[in-house]
Amino acid sequence: MYRTAAKRALLLRAPFGCRSIVRLRFPPLLQTIGTNSPRLSISPTPSQNPETPNFSDPTSSSASTSSTFSDGPATPTAQEAPRQEGQRSRVEYEDEQARVLRASLPHVVRLGWTEAAMIAGARAVGVSPSVIGSFPRKEAAFVEFFMDECLQRLIDRIETGEDLKSMIPSERICKLVRFRLEMQAPYIAKWPQALSIQAQPLNVPTSFKQRAMLVDEIWHAVDDGASDIDWYVKRTILGGIYSTTEIYMLTDSSPDFRDTWSFLDGRMKDAFDLKKTIQEATHLAEAVGAGMGGSFQGFVKRVFQR
């Protein structure tokens, strides 16, 4: 029910060096409990037999003094050095993957959410296209990366949005949903393809987790303190509003998606009429998914069942 670091880690899948896109809003452990806490004191148990230096032996005394008062940096052991080097290499490799995916986004308009767009992105940042082979689910990883990037932008908007504080909850929710959907506007012509990728069985779990985190962030932006069944009901309703508006956006040809934002305003007014929201979403899914097969329609229906 409650926001914890563990919940964030489980819900948000931030691949390829992008795990830093969500800043856990918790102070460091030592600052929280204090360095003088008795829980941090360590003393040998009776079963332990720590070695006592022989002060009559100048060699032993010198070694003990050196190890106790040395203020220089610790030198990694022969076993630690390869491990640290391996960790650095992995971080650098994941950062490279993230750079490739970020550079691939401008190519989506022309090439779609495809491996070809990812190859173009790799070449744009001077990375060998062979790096694309390191992505186990290629196109799915591409879409999930974009979703994570959008979530971070939404979190930044919430944290820095002084104007949001003066709005009533319904206006704040509507503003944030619109802000999030506007991020997809440049790719709207190719977004049905992204939804189809998300609808594939292997990708559905991650897609639901990302949407759950999105809905949760928006609700927390209005200082929602719901618990028990209200927690699920409110997020189900907002998930329905978001997904319905997202689908409507695919059919909107009005300037600057004006009809979509009017549609969103109407859904907010009917926010607690969940049955009506689901019926409209199902109808839109059938219309939009006519040329995409049953997987997309099934995906949209499952969104509202969860």
mmCIF file of C-alpha atoms in Angstrom:
data_model
loop_
_atom_site.group_PDB
_atom_site.id
_atom_site.type_symbol
_atom_site.label_atom_id
_atom_site.label_comp_id
_atom_site.label_asym_id
_atom_site.label_seq_id
_atom_site.Cartn_x
_atom_site.Cartn_y
_atom_site.Cartn_z
ATOM 1 C CA MET A 1 0.000 0.000 0.000
ATOM 2 C CA TYR A 2 2.694 2.428 0.964
ATOM 3 C CA ARG A 3 5.530 3.933 -1.011
ATOM 4 C CA THR A 4 8.807 2.233 -0.176
ATOM 5 C CA ALA A 5 12.165 1.851 -1.809
ATOM 6 C CA ALA A 6 11.449 -1.832 -2.334
ATOM 7 C CA LYS A 7 8.206 -1.074 -4.152
ATOM 8 C CA ARG A 8 9.943 1.338 -6.498
ATOM 9 C CA ALA A 9 12.662 -1.194 -7.246
ATOM 10 C CA LEU A 10 10.118 -3.891 -8.081
ATOM 11 C CA LEU A 11 7.700 -1.786 -10.114
ATOM 12 C CA LEU A 12 10.131 0.166 -12.227
ATOM 13 C CA ARG A 13 12.324 -1.752 -14.628
ATOM 14 C CA ALA A 14 15.017 0.695 -15.695
ATOM 15 C CA PRO A 15 17.345 -1.123 -18.084
ATOM 16 C CA PHE A 16 20.738 -0.440 -19.599
ATOM 17 C CA GLY A 17 22.254 2.005 -17.158
ATOM 18 C CA CYS A 18 19.049 3.995 -16.639
ATOM 19 C CA ARG A 19 18.397 2.816 -13.106
ATOM 20 C CA SER A 20 19.303 6.294 -11.923
ATOM 21 C CA ILE A 21 16.288 7.858 -13.633
ATOM 22 C CA VAL A 22 14.260 7.376 -10.479
ATOM 23 C CA ARG A 23 15.780 9.054 -7.464
ATOM 24 C CA LEU A 24 14.752 7.259 -4.305
ATOM 25 C CA ARG A 25 13.509 9.936 -1.951
ATOM 26 C CA PHE A 26 15.108 8.520 1.159
ATOM 27 C CA PRO A 27 18.154 9.817 3.087
ATOM 28 C CA PRO A 28 21.278 7.659 3.276
ATOM 29 C CA LEU A 29 21.139 4.979 5.933
ATOM 30 C CA LEU A 30 23.951 6.401 8.087
ATOM 31 C CA GLN A 31 22.304 9.825 8.120
ATOM 32 C CA THR A 32 19.036 8.265 9.211
ATOM 33 C CA ILE A 33 20.212 6.160 12.153
ATOM 34 C CA GLY A 34 23.411 8.065 13.057
ATOM 35 C CA THR A 35 26.949 6.818 13.163
ATOM 36 C CA ASN A 36 26.886 6.609 16.965
ATOM 37 C CA SER A 37 23.995 4.188 17.049
ATOM 38 C CA PRO A 38 24.675 1.161 19.254
ATOM 39 C CA ARG A 39 23.393 -0.995 16.404
ATOM 40 C CA LEU A 40 26.509 -0.107 14.458
ATOM 41 C CA SER A 41 28.980 -1.049 17.198
ATOM 42 C CA ILE A 42 30.776 -4.277 16.511
ATOM 43 C CA SER A 43 32.494 -6.267 19.215
ATOM 44 C CA PRO A 44 33.867 -9.794 19.069
ATOM 45 C CA THR A 45 31.746 -12.517 20.570
ATOM 46 C CA PRO A 46 33.181 -14.921 23.142
ATOM 47 C CA SER A 47 33.582 -17.522 20.444
ATOM 48 C CA GLN A 48 35.859 -15.206 18.491
ATOM 49 C CA ASN A 49 39.573 -15.117 19.219
ATOM 50 C CA PRO A 50 40.937 -11.873 17.739
ATOM 51 C CA GLU A 51 44.655 -11.824 17.372
ATOM 52 C CA THR A 52 46.346 -9.538 19.929
ATOM 53 C CA PRO A 53 49.552 -7.857 18.748
ATOM 54 C CA ASN A 54 52.718 -8.634 20.703
ATOM 55 C CA PHE A 55 53.949 -5.227 21.800
ATOM 56 C CA SER A 56 57.278 -6.703 22.774
ATOM 57 C CA ASP A 57 57.809 -7.432 19.122
ATOM 58 C CA PRO A 58 58.506 -4.147 17.290
ATOM 59 C CA THR A 59 57.493 -5.692 13.981
ATOM 60 C CA SER A 60 54.053 -6.638 15.300
ATOM 61 C CA SER A 61 53.586 -3.248 16.958
ATOM 62 C CA SER A 62 54.559 -1.403 13.820
ATOM 63 C CA ALA A 63 52.186 -3.456 11.658
ATOM 64 C CA SER A 64 49.309 -2.847 14.078
ATOM 65 C CA THR A 65 49.949 0.887 14.250
ATOM 66 C CA SER A 66 50.212 1.146 10.488
ATOM 67 C CA SER A 67 46.921 -0.686 9.889
ATOM 68 C CA THR A 68 45.099 1.344 12.562
ATOM 69 C CA PHE A 69 46.219 4.883 11.811
ATOM 70 C CA SER A 70 46.913 4.777 8.105
ATOM 71 C CA ASP A 71 44.938 7.524 6.386
ATOM 72 C CA GLY A 72 45.813 6.567 2.858
ATOM 73 C CA PRO A 73 43.391 4.905 0.401
ATOM 74 C CA ALA A 74 42.923 1.191 0.804
ATOM 75 C CA THR A 75 44.631 -0.850 -1.860
ATOM 76 C CA PRO A 76 42.315 -3.466 -3.375
ATOM 77 C CA THR A 77 43.377 -7.031 -2.925
ATOM 78 C CA ALA A 78 44.139 -9.344 -5.820
ATOM 79 C CA GLN A 79 40.563 -10.692 -5.619
ATOM 80 C CA GLU A 80 38.843 -7.294 -5.281
ATOM 81 C CA ALA A 81 40.620 -5.591 -8.181
ATOM 82 C CA PRO A 82 39.117 -7.760 -10.993
ATOM 83 C CA ARG A 83 35.701 -7.488 -9.354
ATOM 84 C CA GLN A 84 35.815 -3.681 -9.258
ATOM 85 C CA GLU A 85 37.076 -3.568 -12.824
ATOM 86 C CA GLY A 86 34.211 -5.821 -13.902
ATOM 87 C CA GLN A 87 31.677 -3.568 -12.202
ATOM 88 C CA ARG A 88 33.057 -0.493 -13.939
ATOM 89 C CA SER A 89 32.995 -2.264 -17.291
ATOM 90 C CA ARG A 90 29.369 -3.253 -16.795
ATOM 91 C CA VAL A 91 28.313 0.294 -15.890
ATOM 92 C CA GLU A 92 30.124 1.689 -18.925
ATOM 93 C CA TYR A 93 28.491 -0.936 -21.137
ATOM 94 C CA GLU A 94 25.002 -0.139 -19.820
ATOM 95 C CA ASP A 95 25.640 3.582 -20.303
ATOM 96 C CA GLU A 96 26.593 2.868 -23.891
ATOM 97 C CA GLN A 97 23.336 0.990 -24.432
ATOM 98 C CA ALA A 98 21.381 3.904 -22.962
ATOM 99 C CA ARG A 99 23.164 6.375 -25.259
ATOM 100 C CA VAL A 100 22.266 4.238 -28.258
ATOM 101 C CA LEU A 101 18.586 4.023 -27.290
ATOM 102 C CA ARG A 102 18.354 7.739 -26.582
ATOM 103 C CA ALA A 103 19.955 8.554 -29.933
ATOM 104 C CA SER A 104 17.518 6.177 -31.635
ATOM 105 C CA LEU A 105 14.396 8.129 -30.618
ATOM 106 C CA PRO A 106 14.684 10.814 -33.348
ATOM 107 C CA HIS A 107 14.639 8.022 -35.947
ATOM 108 C CA VAL A 108 11.312 6.582 -34.747
ATOM 109 C CA VAL A 109 9.288 9.056 -36.817
ATOM 110 C CA ARG A 110 10.811 7.649 -40.014
ATOM 111 C CA LEU A 111 11.686 4.067 -39.108
ATOM 112 C CA GLY A 112 9.279 3.241 -36.285
ATOM 113 C CA TRP A 113 10.075 1.272 -33.130
ATOM 114 C CA THR A 114 12.348 -1.042 -35.057
ATOM 115 C CA GLU A 115 15.820 -2.495 -35.061
ATOM 116 C CA ALA A 116 16.597 -0.212 -38.021
ATOM 117 C CA ALA A 117 15.975 2.851 -35.821
ATOM 118 C CA MET A 118 18.251 1.398 -33.155
ATOM 119 C CA ILE A 119 21.020 0.811 -35.704
ATOM 120 C CA ALA A 120 20.666 4.408 -36.885
ATOM 121 C CA GLY A 121 20.957 5.561 -33.281
ATOM 122 C CA ALA A 122 24.109 3.517 -32.732
ATOM 123 C CA ARG A 123 25.739 5.041 -35.787
ATOM 124 C CA ALA A 124 24.704 8.527 -34.640
ATOM 125 C CA VAL A 125 26.737 8.179 -31.432
ATOM 126 C CA GLY A 126 29.642 6.382 -33.072
ATOM 127 C CA VAL A 127 28.897 2.932 -31.661
ATOM 128 C CA SER A 128 29.107 -0.244 -33.697
ATOM 129 C CA PRO A 129 25.626 -1.450 -34.768
ATOM 130 C CA SER A 130 26.623 -4.856 -33.407
ATOM 131 C CA VAL A 131 25.671 -3.522 -29.952
ATOM 132 C CA ILE A 132 22.032 -4.037 -30.945
ATOM 133 C CA GLY A 133 22.622 -7.773 -30.571
ATOM 134 C CA SER A 134 23.114 -7.251 -26.824
ATOM 135 C CA PHE A 135 19.456 -6.311 -26.389
ATOM 136 C CA PRO A 136 17.575 -9.554 -25.723
ATOM 137 C CA ARG A 137 14.214 -8.144 -26.836
ATOM 138 C CA LYS A 138 15.408 -5.312 -29.101
ATOM 139 C CA GLU A 139 12.194 -3.404 -30.015
ATOM 140 C CA ALA A 140 10.629 -4.084 -26.616
ATOM 141 C CA ALA A 141 13.723 -2.735 -24.861
ATOM 142 C CA PHE A 142 13.465 0.364 -27.054
ATOM 143 C CA VAL A 143 9.837 1.057 -26.109
ATOM 144 C CA GLU A 144 10.466 0.329 -22.422
ATOM 145 C CA PHE A 145 13.407 2.730 -22.422
ATOM 146 C CA PHE A 146 11.152 5.474 -23.806
ATOM 147 C CA MET A 147 8.513 4.748 -21.157
ATOM 148 C CA ASP A 148 11.119 5.024 -18.393
ATOM 149 C CA GLU A 149 12.443 8.282 -19.799
ATOM 150 C CA CYS A 150 8.921 9.711 -19.866
ATOM 151 C CA LEU A 151 8.327 8.616 -16.287
ATOM 152 C CA GLN A 152 11.445 10.465 -15.148
ATOM 153 C CA ARG A 153 10.305 13.608 -16.927
ATOM 154 C CA LEU A 154 6.933 13.305 -15.205
ATOM 155 C CA ILE A 155 8.602 12.936 -11.792
ATOM 156 C CA ASP A 156 10.747 16.008 -12.484
ATOM 157 C CA ARG A 157 7.616 17.935 -13.474
ATOM 158 C CA ILE A 158 5.904 16.953 -10.232
ATOM 159 C CA GLU A 159 8.894 17.853 -8.067
ATOM 160 C CA THR A 160 9.464 21.264 -9.670
ATOM 161 C CA GLY A 161 5.856 22.180 -10.480
ATOM 162 C CA GLU A 162 4.946 24.984 -8.092
ATOM 163 C CA ASP A 163 1.885 25.714 -10.252
ATOM 164 C CA LEU A 164 0.490 22.248 -9.456
ATOM 165 C CA LYS A 165 0.169 23.061 -5.766
ATOM 166 C CA SER A 166 -2.472 25.712 -6.402
ATOM 167 C CA MET A 167 -4.698 23.330 -8.382
ATOM 168 C CA ILE A 168 -7.490 21.210 -7.005
ATOM 169 C CA PRO A 169 -6.785 17.423 -7.223
ATOM 170 C CA SER A 170 -8.863 16.784 -10.346
ATOM 171 C CA GLU A 171 -7.157 19.624 -12.229
ATOM 172 C CA ARG A 172 -3.746 18.431 -11.094
ATOM 173 C CA ILE A 173 -4.412 14.883 -12.298
ATOM 174 C CA CYS A 174 -5.739 16.125 -15.628
ATOM 175 C CA LYS A 175 -2.681 18.366 -16.068
ATOM 176 C CA LEU A 176 -0.247 15.525 -15.384
ATOM 177 C CA VAL A 177 -2.031 13.022 -17.630
ATOM 178 C CA ARG A 178 -1.960 15.545 -20.454
ATOM 179 C CA PHE A 179 1.716 16.335 -19.796
ATOM 180 C CA ARG A 180 2.575 12.642 -19.997
ATOM 181 C CA LEU A 181 0.572 11.978 -23.158
ATOM 182 C CA GLU A 182 2.070 15.015 -24.895
ATOM 183 C CA MET A 183 5.426 13.240 -24.737
ATOM 184 C CA GLN A 184 4.029 10.682 -27.172
ATOM 185 C CA ALA A 185 2.716 13.294 -29.610
ATOM 186 C CA PRO A 186 5.888 13.387 -31.782
ATOM 187 C CA TYR A 187 5.611 9.606 -32.248
ATOM 188 C CA ILE A 188 1.824 9.360 -32.538
ATOM 189 C CA ALA A 189 1.919 7.942 -36.064
ATOM 190 C CA LYS A 190 4.104 5.073 -34.820
ATOM 191 C CA TRP A 191 2.534 4.653 -31.381
ATOM 192 C CA PRO A 192 0.141 1.863 -32.441
ATOM 193 C CA GLN A 193 3.273 -0.130 -33.248
ATOM 194 C CA ALA A 194 4.617 0.554 -29.737
ATOM 195 C CA LEU A 195 1.340 -0.610 -28.191
ATOM 196 C CA SER A 196 1.467 -3.740 -30.300
ATOM 197 C CA ILE A 197 4.999 -4.464 -29.051
ATOM 198 C CA GLN A 198 3.857 -3.948 -25.461
ATOM 199 C CA ALA A 199 0.975 -6.358 -26.071
ATOM 200 C CA GLN A 200 3.260 -9.277 -26.885
ATOM 201 C CA PRO A 201 3.119 -11.922 -24.119
ATOM 202 C CA LEU A 202 6.777 -11.567 -23.099
ATOM 203 C CA ASN A 203 6.425 -7.796 -22.779
ATOM 204 C CA VAL A 204 3.072 -7.506 -20.999
ATOM 205 C CA PRO A 205 4.414 -7.845 -17.401
ATOM 206 C CA THR A 206 6.883 -4.986 -17.829
ATOM 207 C CA SER A 207 4.272 -2.853 -19.568
ATOM 208 C CA PHE A 208 1.821 -3.239 -16.693
ATOM 209 C CA LYS A 209 4.532 -2.444 -14.143
ATOM 210 C CA GLN A 210 5.484 0.727 -15.980
ATOM 211 C CA ARG A 211 1.873 1.861 -16.211
ATOM 212 C CA ALA A 212 1.304 1.028 -12.551
ATOM 213 C CA MET A 213 4.244 3.221 -11.590
ATOM 214 C CA LEU A 214 2.948 6.027 -13.818
ATOM 215 C CA VAL A 215 -0.493 5.955 -12.210
ATOM 216 C CA ASP A 216 1.011 5.753 -8.735
ATOM 217 C CA GLU A 217 3.209 8.815 -9.333
ATOM 218 C CA ILE A 218 0.227 10.867 -10.498
ATOM 219 C CA TRP A 219 -1.868 9.906 -7.480
ATOM 220 C CA HIS A 220 0.944 10.729 -5.085
ATOM 221 C CA ALA A 221 1.260 14.114 -6.793
ATOM 222 C CA VAL A 222 -2.141 14.987 -5.303
ATOM 223 C CA ASP A 223 -1.010 13.808 -1.851
ATOM 224 C CA ASP A 224 -3.348 10.859 -1.997
ATOM 225 C CA GLY A 225 -3.405 8.978 1.286
ATOM 226 C CA ALA A 226 -5.881 6.291 0.359
ATOM 227 C CA SER A 227 -5.521 2.858 1.903
ATOM 228 C CA ASP A 228 -7.079 -0.579 1.601
ATOM 229 C CA ILE A 229 -9.630 -0.934 -1.198
ATOM 230 C CA ASP A 230 -9.639 2.800 -2.049
ATOM 231 C CA TRP A 231 -5.993 2.542 -3.050
ATOM 232 C CA TYR A 232 -6.831 -0.009 -5.764
ATOM 233 C CA VAL A 233 -10.071 1.639 -6.860
ATOM 234 C CA LYS A 234 -8.494 5.047 -7.428
ATOM 235 C CA ARG A 235 -5.601 3.623 -9.407
ATOM 236 C CA THR A 236 -7.899 1.453 -11.480
ATOM 237 C CA ILE A 237 -10.030 4.458 -12.363
ATOM 238 C CA LEU A 238 -7.036 6.610 -13.253
ATOM 239 C CA GLY A 239 -5.512 3.760 -15.266
ATOM 240 C CA GLY A 240 -8.765 3.559 -17.221
ATOM 241 C CA ILE A 241 -8.817 7.293 -17.859
ATOM 242 C CA TYR A 242 -5.203 7.334 -19.004
ATOM 243 C CA SER A 243 -5.471 4.326 -21.320
ATOM 244 C CA THR A 244 -8.783 5.473 -22.809
ATOM 245 C CA THR A 245 -7.382 8.917 -23.565
ATOM 246 C CA GLU A 246 -4.226 7.351 -24.993
ATOM 247 C CA ILE A 247 -6.277 5.290 -27.425
ATOM 248 C CA TYR A 248 -8.492 8.237 -28.341
ATOM 249 C CA MET A 249 -5.363 10.215 -29.136
ATOM 250 C CA LEU A 250 -4.518 7.731 -31.879
ATOM 251 C CA THR A 251 -7.716 8.648 -33.740
ATOM 252 C CA ASP A 252 -7.523 12.410 -33.159
ATOM 253 C CA SER A 253 -6.782 14.614 -36.175
ATOM 254 C CA SER A 254 -7.708 17.923 -34.547
ATOM 255 C CA PRO A 255 -5.060 20.690 -34.267
ATOM 256 C CA ASP A 256 -2.741 20.098 -31.307
ATOM 257 C CA PHE A 257 -4.963 17.210 -30.184
ATOM 258 C CA ARG A 258 -7.643 19.583 -28.915
ATOM 259 C CA ASP A 259 -10.328 16.897 -29.122
ATOM 260 C CA THR A 260 -8.163 14.568 -27.045
ATOM 261 C CA TRP A 261 -7.826 17.090 -24.223
ATOM 262 C CA SER A 262 -11.569 17.766 -24.316
ATOM 263 C CA PHE A 263 -12.108 14.026 -24.142
ATOM 264 C CA LEU A 264 -9.760 13.862 -21.143
ATOM 265 C CA ASP A 265 -11.668 16.638 -19.368
ATOM 266 C CA GLY A 266 -14.888 14.742 -19.890
ATOM 267 C CA ARG A 267 -13.418 11.524 -18.523
ATOM 268 C CA MET A 268 -12.242 13.331 -15.411
ATOM 269 C CA LYS A 269 -15.785 14.555 -14.787
ATOM 270 C CA ASP A 270 -17.030 10.975 -15.124
ATOM 271 C CA ALA A 271 -14.058 9.631 -13.158
ATOM 272 C CA PHE A 272 -16.114 7.455 -10.856
ATOM 273 C CA ASP A 273 -18.258 5.994 -13.620
ATOM 274 C CA LEU A 274 -15.733 3.236 -14.292
ATOM 275 C CA LYS A 275 -18.178 1.066 -16.250
ATOM 276 C CA LYS A 276 -18.696 3.832 -18.791
ATOM 277 C CA THR A 277 -14.942 4.337 -19.104
ATOM 278 C CA ILE A 278 -14.344 0.648 -19.811
ATOM 279 C CA GLN A 279 -17.113 0.501 -22.417
ATOM 280 C CA GLU A 280 -15.662 3.481 -24.279
ATOM 281 C CA ALA A 281 -12.164 2.037 -24.135
ATOM 282 C CA THR A 282 -13.329 -1.299 -25.530
ATOM 283 C CA HIS A 283 -15.095 0.432 -28.411
ATOM 284 C CA LEU A 284 -12.005 2.483 -29.247
ATOM 285 C CA ALA A 285 -9.779 -0.580 -29.007
ATOM 286 C CA GLU A 286 -11.925 -2.375 -31.569
ATOM 287 C CA ALA A 287 -11.769 0.601 -33.919
ATOM 288 C CA VAL A 288 -8.045 1.268 -33.590
ATOM 289 C CA GLY A 289 -7.046 -2.383 -33.459
ATOM 290 C CA ALA A 290 -8.979 -3.430 -36.549
ATOM 291 C CA GLY A 291 -5.823 -3.484 -38.625
ATOM 292 C CA MET A 292 -3.528 -4.695 -35.852
ATOM 293 C CA GLY A 293 -4.969 -8.068 -34.944
ATOM 294 C CA GLY A 294 -6.522 -9.366 -31.749
ATOM 295 C CA SER A 295 -3.402 -9.031 -29.600
ATOM 296 C CA PHE A 296 -3.770 -5.263 -29.316
ATOM 297 C CA GLN A 297 -7.458 -5.447 -28.422
ATOM 298 C CA GLY A 298 -6.746 -8.098 -25.837
ATOM 299 C CA PHE A 299 -3.982 -5.968 -24.381
ATOM 300 C CA VAL A 300 -6.298 -2.976 -23.946
ATOM 301 C CA LYS A 301 -8.977 -5.097 -22.289
ATOM 302 C CA ARG A 302 -6.441 -6.520 -19.842
ATOM 303 C CA VAL A 303 -5.386 -2.983 -18.909
ATOM 304 C CA PHE A 304 -8.808 -2.389 -17.403
ATOM 305 C CA GLN A 305 -9.109 -5.803 -15.816
ATOM 306 C CA ARG A 306 -5.958 -5.365 -13.731
#
